[in-house]
Coordinates of C-alpha atoms in Angstrom, one line a residue:
M1 CA 5.0 24.2 -8.5
T2 CA 2.5 25.6 -11.0
Q3 CA -0.3 23.3 -12.0
S4 CA 0.8 23.3 -15.6
A5 CA 4.1 21.6 -14.7
G6 CA 2.9 18.8 -12.5
V7 CA 4.4 15.3 -12.5
S8 CA 3.6 12.4 -14.9
I9 CA 1.7 9.3 -13.9
G10 CA 4.9 7.3 -14.6
Y11 CA 6.9 9.5 -12.1
L12 CA 4.1 9.1 -9.5
A13 CA 4.2 5.3 -10.0
E14 CA 8.0 5.3 -9.6
R15 CA 7.9 7.3 -6.4
T16 CA 5.0 5.5 -4.8
G17 CA 5.7 2.0 -6.0
L18 CA 2.1 1.7 -7.3
A19 CA 1.3 0.4 -10.8
V20 CA 0.1 3.0 -13.2
S21 CA -3.2 1.1 -13.4
A22 CA -3.6 1.4 -9.6
I23 CA -3.1 5.1 -9.8
R24 CA -5.7 5.3 -12.6
Y25 CA -8.1 3.3 -10.4
Y26 CA -7.5 5.6 -7.4
E27 CA -8.2 8.5 -9.7
S28 CA -11.5 6.9 -10.7
Q29 CA -12.3 6.6 -7.0
G30 CA -11.7 10.3 -6.4
L31 CA -8.6 9.8 -4.3
V32 CA -6.4 11.9 -6.6
E33 CA -7.5 14.6 -9.1
P34 CA -5.0 15.0 -12.0
W35 CA -5.5 17.4 -14.9
R36 CA -4.5 17.1 -18.5
N37 CA -1.8 19.1 -20.1
A38 CA -2.0 20.4 -23.7
G39 CA -0.8 17.0 -25.0
G40 CA -3.6 15.2 -23.1
Q41 CA -1.3 13.6 -20.5
R42 CA -2.4 13.3 -16.9
R43 CA -0.5 15.6 -14.6
F44 CA -0.4 15.3 -10.8
L45 CA 0.7 17.6 -8.0
R46 CA 3.9 16.4 -6.3
A47 CA 1.8 16.3 -3.2
D48 CA -0.1 13.4 -4.7
I49 CA 2.9 11.3 -3.8
R50 CA 2.1 11.8 -0.1
R51 CA -1.7 11.5 -0.8
L52 CA -1.2 8.1 -2.5
S53 CA 1.2 7.0 0.2
F54 CA -1.5 7.8 2.8
V55 CA -4.0 5.7 0.7
M56 CA -1.6 2.7 0.8
I57 CA -1.0 3.0 4.6
A58 CA -4.7 3.4 5.3
Q59 CA -5.5 0.3 3.3
Q60 CA -3.0 -1.7 5.3
F61 CA -4.9 -0.6 8.4
G62 CA -8.1 -2.0 6.9
F63 CA -9.7 1.2 5.8
S64 CA -12.0 0.9 2.8
L65 CA -11.6 3.3 -0.2
P66 CA -14.8 5.2 0.7
E67 CA -13.4 5.7 4.2
I68 CA -10.1 6.9 2.8
R69 CA -11.8 9.2 0.4
N70 CA -13.8 10.6 3.2
L71 CA -10.6 11.2 5.2
L72 CA -8.8 12.8 2.3
S73 CA -11.8 15.1 1.6
Q74 CA -10.5 17.0 4.7
L75 CA -7.5 18.0 2.7
P76 CA -7.6 21.1 0.4
G77 CA -8.0 20.4 -3.3
G78 CA -5.8 21.9 -5.9
R79 CA -2.9 22.8 -3.6
T80 CA -0.2 21.1 -1.6
P81 CA -1.6 20.3 1.9
T82 CA 0.3 22.0 4.7
A83 CA 1.6 20.4 7.8
E84 CA -1.4 21.9 9.6
D85 CA -3.8 20.3 7.0
W86 CA -2.2 16.8 7.6
A87 CA -2.2 17.3 11.4
A88 CA -6.0 18.0 11.3
L89 CA -6.5 14.8 9.2
S90 CA -4.3 12.8 11.6
V91 CA -6.6 13.6 14.5
T92 CA -9.6 12.0 12.7
F93 CA -7.4 9.1 11.4
R94 CA -6.1 8.5 15.0
D95 CA -9.6 8.4 16.3
H96 CA -10.6 5.8 13.7
L97 CA -7.5 3.8 14.5
D98 CA -8.1 3.9 18.2
Q99 CA -11.7 2.5 17.6
R100 CA -10.4 -0.2 15.4
I101 CA -7.7 -1.2 17.9
D102 CA -10.4 -1.4 20.7
T103 CA -12.5 -3.6 18.5
L104 CA -9.6 -5.8 17.6
K105 CA -8.6 -6.2 21.3
R106 CA -12.2 -7.0 22.2
M107 CA -12.4 -9.6 19.4
R108 CA -9.0 -11.1 20.5
D109 CA -10.0 -11.3 24.1
N110 CA -13.5 -12.8 23.4
L111 CA -12.2 -15.2 20.8
D112 CA -9.7 -16.7 23.3
G113 CA -12.6 -18.7 24.8
C114 CA -13.6 -19.9 21.3
I115 CA -10.4 -21.6 20.4
G116 CA -11.0 -25.3 20.8
C117 CA -14.4 -24.7 22.4
G118 CA -16.5 -26.7 20.1
C119 CA -19.5 -24.7 21.3
L120 CA -20.2 -27.0 24.2
S121 CA -21.3 -24.1 26.3
L122 CA -23.5 -21.9 24.1
S123 CA -24.7 -19.9 27.1
K124 CA -21.2 -18.5 27.5
C125 CA -20.5 -18.0 23.8
A126 CA -20.0 -14.4 22.5
L127 CA -21.5 -15.5 19.2
Y128 CA -24.6 -17.1 20.8
N129 CA -27.6 -15.1 19.7
P130 CA -30.9 -16.8 20.5
D131 CA -34.0 -15.5 18.7
D132 CA -31.7 -13.1 16.7
D133 CA -31.8 -10.5 19.5
A134 CA -28.6 -8.9 18.4
K135 CA -30.2 -7.6 15.2
R136 CA -31.5 -4.5 17.0
Y137 CA -27.8 -3.4 17.2
G138 CA -27.2 -3.8 13.4
A139 CA -25.5 -6.2 11.1
G140 CA -22.6 -8.5 12.0
P141 CA -21.3 -10.3 15.0
R142 CA -22.7 -7.7 17.4
Y143 CA -21.6 -9.2 20.7
L144 CA -18.0 -9.6 19.4
M145 CA -18.1 -6.0 18.2
G146 CA -18.8 -4.8 21.8
D147 CA -22.6 -4.8 22.0
R148 CA -24.0 -6.6 25.0
P149 CA -27.0 -8.9 25.3
D150 CA -30.0 -7.7 27.2
P151 CA -29.3 -8.7 30.8
R152 CA -33.0 -9.0 31.5
K153 CA -33.2 -12.0 29.1
E154 CA -31.9 -15.4 30.1
V155 CA -29.2 -16.8 27.9

């Protein structure tokens, strides 16, 4: 398909199930890059159907728009990505998903002890963080995210 032909934003909305306003928002976030025809209308590659479908799926998996934009930056701009292009992106996407699955499993397994706990045994609590020792690992519930307390310190 030549770039001058393209598809309209309405067609893209119909094919993806997204609202036109959502497509415009994704455009503002750099996830799709339409051009304007002589009449000033946005035109998209047909391949943007797949690109936006990927955005929707990645969001359902918990990826942020900056993460999705970073993933999509691996695809070529201005042309329809090939099967090889998508395969290369899927390796990175799979690695990210595997990491998220591992984190979710760890959280699930560690939270089992928290249900109904009432924190009666803080020394065994994965959230227990005396003297804010976990800050050295970064922000967030570090011990639930897989970091371990210093074994040399008494808890």
